[in-house]
mmCIF file of C-alpha atoms and ligand atoms in Angstrom:
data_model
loop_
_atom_site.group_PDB
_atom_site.id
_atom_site.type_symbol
_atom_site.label_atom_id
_atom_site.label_comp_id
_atom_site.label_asym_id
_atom_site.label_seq_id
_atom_site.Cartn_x
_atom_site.Cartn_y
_atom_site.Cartn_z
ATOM 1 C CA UNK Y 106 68.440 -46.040 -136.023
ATOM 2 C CA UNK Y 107 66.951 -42.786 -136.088
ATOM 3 C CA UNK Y 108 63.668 -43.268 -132.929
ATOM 4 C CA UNK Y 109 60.267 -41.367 -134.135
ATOM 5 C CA UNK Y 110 60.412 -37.396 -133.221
ATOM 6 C CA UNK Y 111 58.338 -36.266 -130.239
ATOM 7 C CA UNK Y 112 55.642 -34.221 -131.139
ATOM 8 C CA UNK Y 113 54.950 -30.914 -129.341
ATOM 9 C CA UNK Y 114 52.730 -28.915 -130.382
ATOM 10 C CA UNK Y 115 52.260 -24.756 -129.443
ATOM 11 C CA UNK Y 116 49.426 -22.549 -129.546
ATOM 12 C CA UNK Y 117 50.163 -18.821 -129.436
ATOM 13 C CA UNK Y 118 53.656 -19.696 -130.439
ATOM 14 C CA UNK Y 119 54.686 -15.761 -131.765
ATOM 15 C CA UNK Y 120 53.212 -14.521 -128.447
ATOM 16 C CA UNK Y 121 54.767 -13.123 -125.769
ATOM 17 C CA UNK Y 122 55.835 -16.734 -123.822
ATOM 18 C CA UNK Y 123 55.553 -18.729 -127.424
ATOM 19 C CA UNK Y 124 58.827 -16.918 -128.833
ATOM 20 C CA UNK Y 125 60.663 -17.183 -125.953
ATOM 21 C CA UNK Y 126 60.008 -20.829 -124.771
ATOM 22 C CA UNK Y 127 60.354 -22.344 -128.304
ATOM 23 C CA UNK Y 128 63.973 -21.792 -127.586
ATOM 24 C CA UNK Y 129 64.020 -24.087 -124.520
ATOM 25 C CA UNK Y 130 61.785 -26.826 -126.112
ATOM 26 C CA UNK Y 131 64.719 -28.948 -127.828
ATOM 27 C CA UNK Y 132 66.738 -28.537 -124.292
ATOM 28 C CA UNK Y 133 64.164 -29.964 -122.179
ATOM 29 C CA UNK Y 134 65.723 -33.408 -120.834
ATOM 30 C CA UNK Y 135 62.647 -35.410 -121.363
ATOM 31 C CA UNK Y 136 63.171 -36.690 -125.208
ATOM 32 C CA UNK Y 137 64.869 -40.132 -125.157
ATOM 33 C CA UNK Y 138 68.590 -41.086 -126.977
ATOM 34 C CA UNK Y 139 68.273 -40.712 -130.771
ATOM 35 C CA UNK Y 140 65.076 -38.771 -130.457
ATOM 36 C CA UNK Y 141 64.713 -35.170 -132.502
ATOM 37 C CA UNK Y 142 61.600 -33.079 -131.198
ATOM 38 C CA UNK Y 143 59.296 -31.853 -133.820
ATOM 39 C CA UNK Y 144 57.446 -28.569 -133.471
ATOM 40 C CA UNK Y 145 54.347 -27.366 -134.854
ATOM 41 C CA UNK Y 146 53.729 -23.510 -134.289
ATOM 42 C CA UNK Y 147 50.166 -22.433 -134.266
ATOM 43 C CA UNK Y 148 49.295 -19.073 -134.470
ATOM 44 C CA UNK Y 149 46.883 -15.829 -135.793
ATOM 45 C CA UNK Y 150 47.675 -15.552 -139.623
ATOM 46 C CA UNK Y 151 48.643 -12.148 -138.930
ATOM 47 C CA UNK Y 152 52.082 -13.752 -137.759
ATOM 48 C CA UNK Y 153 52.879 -15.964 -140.562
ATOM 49 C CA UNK Y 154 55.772 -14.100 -141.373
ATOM 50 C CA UNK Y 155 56.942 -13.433 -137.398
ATOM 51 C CA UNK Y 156 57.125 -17.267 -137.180
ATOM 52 C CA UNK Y 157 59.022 -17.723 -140.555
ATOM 53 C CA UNK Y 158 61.674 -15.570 -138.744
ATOM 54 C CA UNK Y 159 61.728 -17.752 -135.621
ATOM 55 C CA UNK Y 160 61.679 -20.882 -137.739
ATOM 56 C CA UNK Y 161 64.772 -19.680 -139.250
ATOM 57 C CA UNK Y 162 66.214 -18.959 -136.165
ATOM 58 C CA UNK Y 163 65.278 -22.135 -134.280
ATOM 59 C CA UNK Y 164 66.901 -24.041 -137.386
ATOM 60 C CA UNK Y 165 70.400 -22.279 -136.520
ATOM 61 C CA UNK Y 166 70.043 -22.549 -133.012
ATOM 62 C CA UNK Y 167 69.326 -26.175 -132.872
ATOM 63 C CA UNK Y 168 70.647 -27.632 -136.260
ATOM 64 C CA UNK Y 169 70.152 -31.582 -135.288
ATOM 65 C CA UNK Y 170 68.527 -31.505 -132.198
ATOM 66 C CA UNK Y 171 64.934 -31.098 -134.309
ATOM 67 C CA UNK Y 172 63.381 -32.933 -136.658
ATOM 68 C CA UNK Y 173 61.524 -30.447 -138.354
ATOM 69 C CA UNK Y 174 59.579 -27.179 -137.566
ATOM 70 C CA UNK Y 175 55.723 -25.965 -138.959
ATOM 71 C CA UNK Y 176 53.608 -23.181 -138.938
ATOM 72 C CA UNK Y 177 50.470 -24.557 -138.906
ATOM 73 C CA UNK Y 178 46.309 -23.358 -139.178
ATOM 74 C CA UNK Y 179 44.373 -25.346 -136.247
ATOM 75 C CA UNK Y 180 43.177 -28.335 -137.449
ATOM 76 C CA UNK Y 181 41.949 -31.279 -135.767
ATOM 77 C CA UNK Y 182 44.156 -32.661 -138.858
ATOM 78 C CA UNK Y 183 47.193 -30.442 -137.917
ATOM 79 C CA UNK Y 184 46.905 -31.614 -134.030
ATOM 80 C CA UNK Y 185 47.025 -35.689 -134.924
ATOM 81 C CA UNK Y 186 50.005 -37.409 -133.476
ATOM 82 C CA UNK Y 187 51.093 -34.493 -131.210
ATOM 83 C CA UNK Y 188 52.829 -36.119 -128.053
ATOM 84 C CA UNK Y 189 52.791 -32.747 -125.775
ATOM 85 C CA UNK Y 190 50.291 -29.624 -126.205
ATOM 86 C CA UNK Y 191 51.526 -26.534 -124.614
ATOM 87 C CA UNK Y 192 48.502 -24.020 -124.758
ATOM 88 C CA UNK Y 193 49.431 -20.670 -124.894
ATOM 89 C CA UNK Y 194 46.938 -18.548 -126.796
ATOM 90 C CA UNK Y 195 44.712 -16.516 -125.163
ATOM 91 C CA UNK Y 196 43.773 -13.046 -124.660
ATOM 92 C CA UNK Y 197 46.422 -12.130 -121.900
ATOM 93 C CA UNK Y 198 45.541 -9.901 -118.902
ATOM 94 C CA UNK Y 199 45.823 -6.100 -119.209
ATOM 95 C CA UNK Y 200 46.719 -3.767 -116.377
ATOM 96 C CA UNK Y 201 43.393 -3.491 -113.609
ATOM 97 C CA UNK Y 202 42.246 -6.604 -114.850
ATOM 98 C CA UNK Y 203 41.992 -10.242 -112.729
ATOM 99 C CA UNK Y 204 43.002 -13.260 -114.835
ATOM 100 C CA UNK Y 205 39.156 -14.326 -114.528
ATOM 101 C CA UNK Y 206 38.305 -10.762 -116.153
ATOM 102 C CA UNK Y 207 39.182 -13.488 -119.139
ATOM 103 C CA UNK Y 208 37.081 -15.863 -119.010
ATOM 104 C CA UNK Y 209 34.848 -14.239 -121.415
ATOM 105 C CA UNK Y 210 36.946 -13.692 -123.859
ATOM 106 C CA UNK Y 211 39.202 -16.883 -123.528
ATOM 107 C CA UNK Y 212 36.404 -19.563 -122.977
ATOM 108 C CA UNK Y 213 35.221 -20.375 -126.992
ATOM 109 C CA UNK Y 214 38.688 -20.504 -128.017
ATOM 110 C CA UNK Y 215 39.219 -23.638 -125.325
ATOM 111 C CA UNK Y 216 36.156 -24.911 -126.408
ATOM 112 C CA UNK Y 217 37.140 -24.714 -130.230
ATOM 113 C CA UNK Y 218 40.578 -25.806 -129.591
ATOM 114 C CA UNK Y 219 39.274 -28.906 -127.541
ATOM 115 C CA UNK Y 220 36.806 -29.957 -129.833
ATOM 116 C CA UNK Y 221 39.540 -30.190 -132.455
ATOM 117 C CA UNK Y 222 42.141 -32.109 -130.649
ATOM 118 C CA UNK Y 223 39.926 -34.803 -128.722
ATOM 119 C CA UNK Y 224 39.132 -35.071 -132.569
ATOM 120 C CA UNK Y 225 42.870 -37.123 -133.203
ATOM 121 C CA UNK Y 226 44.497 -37.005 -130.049
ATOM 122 C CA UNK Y 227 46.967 -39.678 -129.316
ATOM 123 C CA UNK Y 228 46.054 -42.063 -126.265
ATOM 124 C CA UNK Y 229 48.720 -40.490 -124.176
ATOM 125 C CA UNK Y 230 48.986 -37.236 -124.863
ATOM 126 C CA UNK Y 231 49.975 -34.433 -122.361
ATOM 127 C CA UNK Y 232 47.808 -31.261 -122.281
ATOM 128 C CA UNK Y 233 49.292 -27.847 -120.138
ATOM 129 C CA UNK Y 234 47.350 -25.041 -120.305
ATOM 130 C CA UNK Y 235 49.117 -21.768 -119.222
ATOM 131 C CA UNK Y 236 46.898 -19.445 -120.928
ATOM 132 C CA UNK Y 237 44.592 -17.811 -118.020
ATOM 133 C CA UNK Y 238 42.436 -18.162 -116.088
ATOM 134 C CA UNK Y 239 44.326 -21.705 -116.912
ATOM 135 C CA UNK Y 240 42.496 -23.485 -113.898
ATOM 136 C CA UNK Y 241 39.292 -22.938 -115.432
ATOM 137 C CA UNK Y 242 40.505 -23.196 -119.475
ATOM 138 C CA UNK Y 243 41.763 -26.876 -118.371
ATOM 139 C CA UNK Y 244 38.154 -27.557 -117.316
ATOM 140 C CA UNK Y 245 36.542 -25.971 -120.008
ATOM 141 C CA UNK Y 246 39.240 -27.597 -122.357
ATOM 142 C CA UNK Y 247 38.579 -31.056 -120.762
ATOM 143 C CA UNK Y 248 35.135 -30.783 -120.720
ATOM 144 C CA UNK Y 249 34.946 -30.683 -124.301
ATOM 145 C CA UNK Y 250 37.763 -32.898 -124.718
ATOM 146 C CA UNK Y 251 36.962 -36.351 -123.613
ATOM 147 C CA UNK Y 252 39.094 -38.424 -125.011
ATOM 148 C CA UNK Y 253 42.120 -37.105 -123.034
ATOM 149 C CA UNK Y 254 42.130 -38.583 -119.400
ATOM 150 C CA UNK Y 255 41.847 -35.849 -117.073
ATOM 151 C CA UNK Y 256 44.600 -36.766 -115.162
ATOM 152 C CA UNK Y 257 46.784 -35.666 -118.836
ATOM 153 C CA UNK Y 258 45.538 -32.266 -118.574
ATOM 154 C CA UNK Y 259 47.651 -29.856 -115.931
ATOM 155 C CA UNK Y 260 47.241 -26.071 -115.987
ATOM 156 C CA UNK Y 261 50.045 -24.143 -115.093
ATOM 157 C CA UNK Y 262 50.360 -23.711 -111.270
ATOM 158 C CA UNK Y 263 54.691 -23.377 -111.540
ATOM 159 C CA UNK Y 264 54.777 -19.752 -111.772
ATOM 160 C CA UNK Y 265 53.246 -19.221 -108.260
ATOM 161 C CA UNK Y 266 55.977 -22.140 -106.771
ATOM 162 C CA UNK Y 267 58.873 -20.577 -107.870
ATOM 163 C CA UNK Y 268 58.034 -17.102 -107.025
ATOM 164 C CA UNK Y 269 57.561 -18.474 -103.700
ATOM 165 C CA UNK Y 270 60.490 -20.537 -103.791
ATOM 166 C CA UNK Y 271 62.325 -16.929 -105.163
ATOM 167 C CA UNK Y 272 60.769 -15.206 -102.151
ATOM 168 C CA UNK Y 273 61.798 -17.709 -99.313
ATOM 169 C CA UNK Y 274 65.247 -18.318 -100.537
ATOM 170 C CA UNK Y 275 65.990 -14.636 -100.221
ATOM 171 C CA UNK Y 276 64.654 -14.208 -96.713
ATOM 172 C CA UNK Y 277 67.471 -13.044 -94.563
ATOM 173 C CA UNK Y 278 66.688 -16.074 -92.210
ATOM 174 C CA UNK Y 279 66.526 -18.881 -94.986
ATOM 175 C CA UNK Y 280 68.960 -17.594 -97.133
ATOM 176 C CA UNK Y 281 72.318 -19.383 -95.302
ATOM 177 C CA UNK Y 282 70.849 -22.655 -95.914
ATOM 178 C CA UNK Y 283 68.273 -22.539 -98.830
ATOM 179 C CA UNK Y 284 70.054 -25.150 -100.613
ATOM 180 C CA UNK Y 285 68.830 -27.718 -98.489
ATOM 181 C CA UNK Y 286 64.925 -25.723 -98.564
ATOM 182 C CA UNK Y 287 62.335 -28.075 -99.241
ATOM 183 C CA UNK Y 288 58.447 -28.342 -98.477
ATOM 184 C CA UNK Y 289 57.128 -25.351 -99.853
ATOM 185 C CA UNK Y 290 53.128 -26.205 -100.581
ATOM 186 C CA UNK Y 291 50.870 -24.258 -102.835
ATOM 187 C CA UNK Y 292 47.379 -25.229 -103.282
ATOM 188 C CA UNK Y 293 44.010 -23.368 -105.077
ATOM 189 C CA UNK Y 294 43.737 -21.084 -108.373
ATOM 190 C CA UNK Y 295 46.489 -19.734 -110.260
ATOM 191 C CA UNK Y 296 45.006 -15.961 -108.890
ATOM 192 C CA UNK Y 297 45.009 -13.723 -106.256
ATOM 193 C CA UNK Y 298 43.530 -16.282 -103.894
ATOM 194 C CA UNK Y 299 46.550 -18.286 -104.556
ATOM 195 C CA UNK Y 300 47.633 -20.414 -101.148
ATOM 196 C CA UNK Y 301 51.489 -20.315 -100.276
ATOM 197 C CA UNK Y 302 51.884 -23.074 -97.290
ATOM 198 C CA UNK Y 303 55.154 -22.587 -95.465
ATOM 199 C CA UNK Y 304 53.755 -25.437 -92.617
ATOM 200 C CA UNK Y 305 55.983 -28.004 -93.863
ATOM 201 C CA UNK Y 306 59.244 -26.360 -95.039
ATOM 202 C CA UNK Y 307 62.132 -26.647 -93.638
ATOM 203 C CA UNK Y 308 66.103 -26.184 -94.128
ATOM 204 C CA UNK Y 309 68.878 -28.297 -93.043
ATOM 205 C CA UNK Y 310 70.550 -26.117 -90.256
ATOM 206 C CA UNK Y 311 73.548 -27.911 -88.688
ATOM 207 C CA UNK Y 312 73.270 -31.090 -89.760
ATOM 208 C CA UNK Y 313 68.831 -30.735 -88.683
ATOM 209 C CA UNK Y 314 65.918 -30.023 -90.464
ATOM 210 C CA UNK Y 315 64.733 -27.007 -89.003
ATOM 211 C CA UNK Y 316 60.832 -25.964 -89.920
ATOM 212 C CA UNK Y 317 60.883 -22.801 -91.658
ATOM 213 C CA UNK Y 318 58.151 -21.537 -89.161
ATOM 214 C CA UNK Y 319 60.800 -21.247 -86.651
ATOM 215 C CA UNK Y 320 63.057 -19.301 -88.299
ATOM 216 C CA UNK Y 321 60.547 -16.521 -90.220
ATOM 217 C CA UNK Y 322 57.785 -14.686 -88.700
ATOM 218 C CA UNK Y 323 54.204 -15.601 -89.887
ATOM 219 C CA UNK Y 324 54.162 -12.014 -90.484
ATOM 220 C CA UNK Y 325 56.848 -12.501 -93.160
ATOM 221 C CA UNK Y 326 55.445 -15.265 -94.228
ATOM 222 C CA UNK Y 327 51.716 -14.081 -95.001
ATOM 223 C CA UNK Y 328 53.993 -11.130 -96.281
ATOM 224 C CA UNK Y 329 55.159 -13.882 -99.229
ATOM 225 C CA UNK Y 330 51.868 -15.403 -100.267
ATOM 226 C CA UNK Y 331 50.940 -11.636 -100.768
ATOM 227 C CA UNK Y 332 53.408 -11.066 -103.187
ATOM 228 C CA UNK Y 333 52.843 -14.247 -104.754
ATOM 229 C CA UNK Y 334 49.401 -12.801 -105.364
ATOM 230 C CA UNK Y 335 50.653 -9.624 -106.908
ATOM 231 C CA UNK Y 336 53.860 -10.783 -108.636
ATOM 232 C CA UNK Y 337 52.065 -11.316 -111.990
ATOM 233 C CA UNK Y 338 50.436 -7.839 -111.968
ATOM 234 C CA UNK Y 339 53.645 -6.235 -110.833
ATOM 235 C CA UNK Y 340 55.451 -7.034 -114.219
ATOM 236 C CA UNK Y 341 52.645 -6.158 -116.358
ATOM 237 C CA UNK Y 342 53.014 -2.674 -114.568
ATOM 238 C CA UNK Y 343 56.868 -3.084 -114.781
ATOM 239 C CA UNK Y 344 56.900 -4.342 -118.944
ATOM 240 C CA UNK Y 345 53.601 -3.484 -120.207
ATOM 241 C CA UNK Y 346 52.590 -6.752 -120.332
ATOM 242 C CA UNK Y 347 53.006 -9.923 -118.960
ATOM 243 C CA UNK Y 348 55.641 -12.621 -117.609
ATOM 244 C CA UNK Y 349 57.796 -13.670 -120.347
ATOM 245 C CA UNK Y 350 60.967 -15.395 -119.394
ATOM 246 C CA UNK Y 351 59.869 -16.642 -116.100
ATOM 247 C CA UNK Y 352 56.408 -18.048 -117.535
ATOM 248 C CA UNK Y 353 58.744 -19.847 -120.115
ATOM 249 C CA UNK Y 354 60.643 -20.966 -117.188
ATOM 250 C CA UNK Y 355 57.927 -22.800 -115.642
ATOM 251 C CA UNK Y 356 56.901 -24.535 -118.428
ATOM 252 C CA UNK Y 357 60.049 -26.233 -118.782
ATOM 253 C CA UNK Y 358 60.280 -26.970 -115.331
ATOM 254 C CA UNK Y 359 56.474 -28.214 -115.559
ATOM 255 C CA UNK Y 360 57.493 -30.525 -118.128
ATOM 256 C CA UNK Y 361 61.038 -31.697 -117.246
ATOM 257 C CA UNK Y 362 59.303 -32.738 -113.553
ATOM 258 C CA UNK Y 363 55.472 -34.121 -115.382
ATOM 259 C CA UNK Y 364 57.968 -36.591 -117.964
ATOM 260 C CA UNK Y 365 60.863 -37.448 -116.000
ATOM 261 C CA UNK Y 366 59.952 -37.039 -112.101
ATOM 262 C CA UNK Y 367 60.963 -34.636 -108.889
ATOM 263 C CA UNK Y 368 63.268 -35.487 -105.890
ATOM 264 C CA UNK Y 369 60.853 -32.718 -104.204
ATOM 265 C CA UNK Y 370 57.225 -31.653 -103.096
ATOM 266 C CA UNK Y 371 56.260 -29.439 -106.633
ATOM 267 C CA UNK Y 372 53.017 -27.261 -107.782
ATOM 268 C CA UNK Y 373 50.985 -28.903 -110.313
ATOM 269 C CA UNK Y 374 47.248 -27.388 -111.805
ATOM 270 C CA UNK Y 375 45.146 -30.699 -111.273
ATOM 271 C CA UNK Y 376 41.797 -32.357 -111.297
ATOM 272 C CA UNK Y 377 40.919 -32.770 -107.867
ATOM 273 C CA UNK Y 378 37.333 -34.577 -107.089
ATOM 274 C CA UNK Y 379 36.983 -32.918 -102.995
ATOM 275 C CA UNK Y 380 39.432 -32.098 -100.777
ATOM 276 C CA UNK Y 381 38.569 -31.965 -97.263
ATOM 277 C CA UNK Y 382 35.217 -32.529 -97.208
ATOM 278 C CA UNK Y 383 34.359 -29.872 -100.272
ATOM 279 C CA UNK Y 384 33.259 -30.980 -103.410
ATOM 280 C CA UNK Y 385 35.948 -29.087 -105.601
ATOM 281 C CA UNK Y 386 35.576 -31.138 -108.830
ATOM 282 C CA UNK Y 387 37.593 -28.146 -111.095
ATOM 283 C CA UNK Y 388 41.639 -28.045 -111.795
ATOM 284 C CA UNK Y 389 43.546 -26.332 -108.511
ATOM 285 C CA UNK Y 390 47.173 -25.754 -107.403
ATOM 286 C CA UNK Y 391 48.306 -29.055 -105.264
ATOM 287 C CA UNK Y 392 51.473 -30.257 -103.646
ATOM 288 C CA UNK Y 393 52.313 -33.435 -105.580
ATOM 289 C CA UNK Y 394 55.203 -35.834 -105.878
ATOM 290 C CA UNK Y 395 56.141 -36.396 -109.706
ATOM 291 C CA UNK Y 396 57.477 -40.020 -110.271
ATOM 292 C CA UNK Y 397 58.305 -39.511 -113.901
ATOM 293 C CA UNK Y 398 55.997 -41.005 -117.637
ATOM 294 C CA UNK Y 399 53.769 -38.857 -115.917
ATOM 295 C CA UNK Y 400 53.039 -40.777 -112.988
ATOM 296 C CA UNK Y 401 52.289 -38.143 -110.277
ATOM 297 C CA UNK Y 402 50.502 -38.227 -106.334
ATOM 298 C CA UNK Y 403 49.408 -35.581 -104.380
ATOM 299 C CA UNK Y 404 50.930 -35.001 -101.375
ATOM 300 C CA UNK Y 405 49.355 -33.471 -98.028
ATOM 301 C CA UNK Y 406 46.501 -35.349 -95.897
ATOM 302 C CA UNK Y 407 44.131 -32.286 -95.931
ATOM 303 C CA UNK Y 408 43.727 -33.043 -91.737
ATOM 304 C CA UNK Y 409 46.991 -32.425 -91.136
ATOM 305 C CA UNK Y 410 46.919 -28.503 -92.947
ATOM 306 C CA UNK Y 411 46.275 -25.894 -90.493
ATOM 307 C CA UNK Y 412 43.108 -24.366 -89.939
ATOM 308 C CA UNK Y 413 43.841 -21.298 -91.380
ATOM 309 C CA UNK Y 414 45.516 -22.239 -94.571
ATOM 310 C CA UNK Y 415 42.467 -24.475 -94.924
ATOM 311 C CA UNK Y 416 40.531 -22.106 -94.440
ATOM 312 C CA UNK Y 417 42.282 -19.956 -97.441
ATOM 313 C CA UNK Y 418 41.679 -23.084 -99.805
ATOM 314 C CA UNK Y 419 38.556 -23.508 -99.303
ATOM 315 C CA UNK Y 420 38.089 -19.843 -100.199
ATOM 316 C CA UNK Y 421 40.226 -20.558 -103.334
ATOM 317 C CA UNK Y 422 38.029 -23.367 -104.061
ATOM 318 C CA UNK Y 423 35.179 -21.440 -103.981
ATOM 319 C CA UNK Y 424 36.726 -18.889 -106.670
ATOM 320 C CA UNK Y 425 37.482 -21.901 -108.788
ATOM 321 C CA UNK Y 426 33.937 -23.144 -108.574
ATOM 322 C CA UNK Y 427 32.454 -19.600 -109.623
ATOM 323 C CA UNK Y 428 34.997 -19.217 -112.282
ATOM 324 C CA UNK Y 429 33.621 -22.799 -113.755
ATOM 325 C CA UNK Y 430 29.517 -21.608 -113.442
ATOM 326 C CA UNK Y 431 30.714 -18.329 -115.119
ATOM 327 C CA UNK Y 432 32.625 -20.352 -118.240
ATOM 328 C CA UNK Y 433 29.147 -22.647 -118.679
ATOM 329 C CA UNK Y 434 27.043 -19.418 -118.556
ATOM 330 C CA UNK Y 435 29.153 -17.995 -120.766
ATOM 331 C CA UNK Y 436 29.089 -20.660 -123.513
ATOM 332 C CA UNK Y 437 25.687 -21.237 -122.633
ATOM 333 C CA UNK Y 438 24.382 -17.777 -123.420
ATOM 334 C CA UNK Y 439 26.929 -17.292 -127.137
ATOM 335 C CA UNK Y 440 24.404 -20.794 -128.036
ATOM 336 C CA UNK Y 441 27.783 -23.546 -127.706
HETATM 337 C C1 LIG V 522 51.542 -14.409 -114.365
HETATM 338 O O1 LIG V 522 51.228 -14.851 -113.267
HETATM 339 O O2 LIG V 522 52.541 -13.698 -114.541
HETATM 340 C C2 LIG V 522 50.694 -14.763 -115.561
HETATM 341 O O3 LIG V 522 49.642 -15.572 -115.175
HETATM 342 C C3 LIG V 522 50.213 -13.568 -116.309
HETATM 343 C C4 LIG V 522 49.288 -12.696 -115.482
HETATM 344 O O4 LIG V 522 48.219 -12.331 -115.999
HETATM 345 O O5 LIG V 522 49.611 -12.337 -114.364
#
């Protein structure tokens, strides 16, 4: 018998990510035997007829695999029985500009947008927010959101973990043996205060886990974190605008790891109350274990991070807690 579709619903779906990642939504490997995804695209009207092209396309591309496909207004209405929200509309960062340079203009929209889906939201479903400054849209989304558990809402932290991950493997040191690389910790805002811990990586050299730190140069390493920090700018000089394929990328590996679990350490945007000994209470990057049907843990004991990384996330922390008193000032002074 034919199981109920899984729901998963898009905003910004014609963008620049949307048209590219509703490709790789029936592939993900989190929808059980017998189960067809549905999709609902949401959009600016403007693209109504962009959207009728990719329906078409996504019907000949994935002829049984989905159960149907809509273009839909936002509607608390058009929202109800969604299973997975993938939040992509926003406006995106231009060249010279920080990803909090959006706040402004991104803030109402998750305010609108959360006001409609806590309106029908399903119990369980799964919120991730990719459209930046994501840290702060998930809070500003949650906020106004209440009926989702926090703990359902992740902003999109993957990006930052796999250019690391891209940046390590190719290091002339790691590179024999990055098969076996594992440990790679990033913790604090999806921004240019971004923290890319190397203190617990290691590769399997001759049969022995080696610690990374013995094998690259803190030099090189510091080196990494500040190309982390510049990757995303770097395309938007390269393409005239931003990550596309790679952004897509992290999604699905976002998702495939939030639904059905991790053998390793991965980057997730979370809620986090205080980490060592600072009140954070806002969404940050944090190592965390994914045990699959969402279950996740975080995992680091904050006394045994260096000082000096520390001492980076507590800076990042700080950023995070600015961007939130900025978002509430904003909405405060527009009267919502
Ligand atoms: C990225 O990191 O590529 C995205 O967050 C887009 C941006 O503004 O850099």
């Amino acid at each position: 018998m034919e199981k109920q579709s899984f729901v998963v619903s898009v905003t910004g779906s014609a963008g620049n990510i949307g048209s590219l990642l509703l490709f790789e939504i029936p592939k993900l490997g989190i929808f059980e035997t017998n189960q067809r995804v549905e999709l609902r695209l949401f959009d600016l009207p403007g693209t109504q007829a962009y959207q009728e092209g990719l329906v078409l396309e996504l019907e000949d591309a994935f002829p049984t695999q989905v159960s149907s496909i809509k273009i839909l207004e936002e509607s608390a209405e058009n929202f109800r029985g969604t299973d997975l929200l993938i939040m992509l509309s926003g406006v995106p960062r231009a060249t010279g500009q920080e990803r909090k340079d959006l706040i402004g203009a991104n803030v109402s929209l998750f305010k609108r947008m959360a006001l409609m889906v806590n309106e029908t939201a399903k119990p369980d479903l799964r919120v991730l927010i990719v459209a930046n400054p994501c840290c702060t849209n998930a809070f500003v989304f949650s906020k106004h959101a209440p009926n989702i558990s926090r703990s359902n809402i992740h902003a999109l932290l993957r990006l930052d973990f796999n250019r690391a991950l891209s940046y390590i493997s190719h290091h002339p040191s790691v590179r024999p043996f990055n098969s076996s690389f594992e440990g790679l910790r990033i913790f604090g805002n999806h921004s240019k205060s971004v923290v890319v811990d190397f203190s617990e990586a290691s590769v399997l050299k001759d049969g022995v886990r080696i610690p990374v730190t013995e094998l690259v140069s803190i030099e090189d390493l510091k080196d990494i974190q500040e190309k982390v920090r510049e990757r995303g700018m770097e395309i938007i000089h390269g393409r005239g605008k931003s990550a596309g394929s790679s952004a897509a990328q992290a999604i699905v590996d976002h998702i495939n790891d939030w639904y059905k679990g991790s053998s390793k350490v991965v980057a997730v945007g979370t809620y986090f109350e205080e980490l060592a000994g600072i009140k954070a209470g806002v969404w940050l990057g944090l190592p965390v274990n994914c045990h699959g049907r969402g279950d996740i843990n975080t995992n680091f004991e904050p006394e045994n991070i260096p000082e000096e990384i520390l001492k980076d996330i507590k800076t990042s922390i700080e950023e995070l807690k600015l961007e939130k008193r900025v978002a509430l000032r904003c909405l405060e002074e527009r009267g919502e």
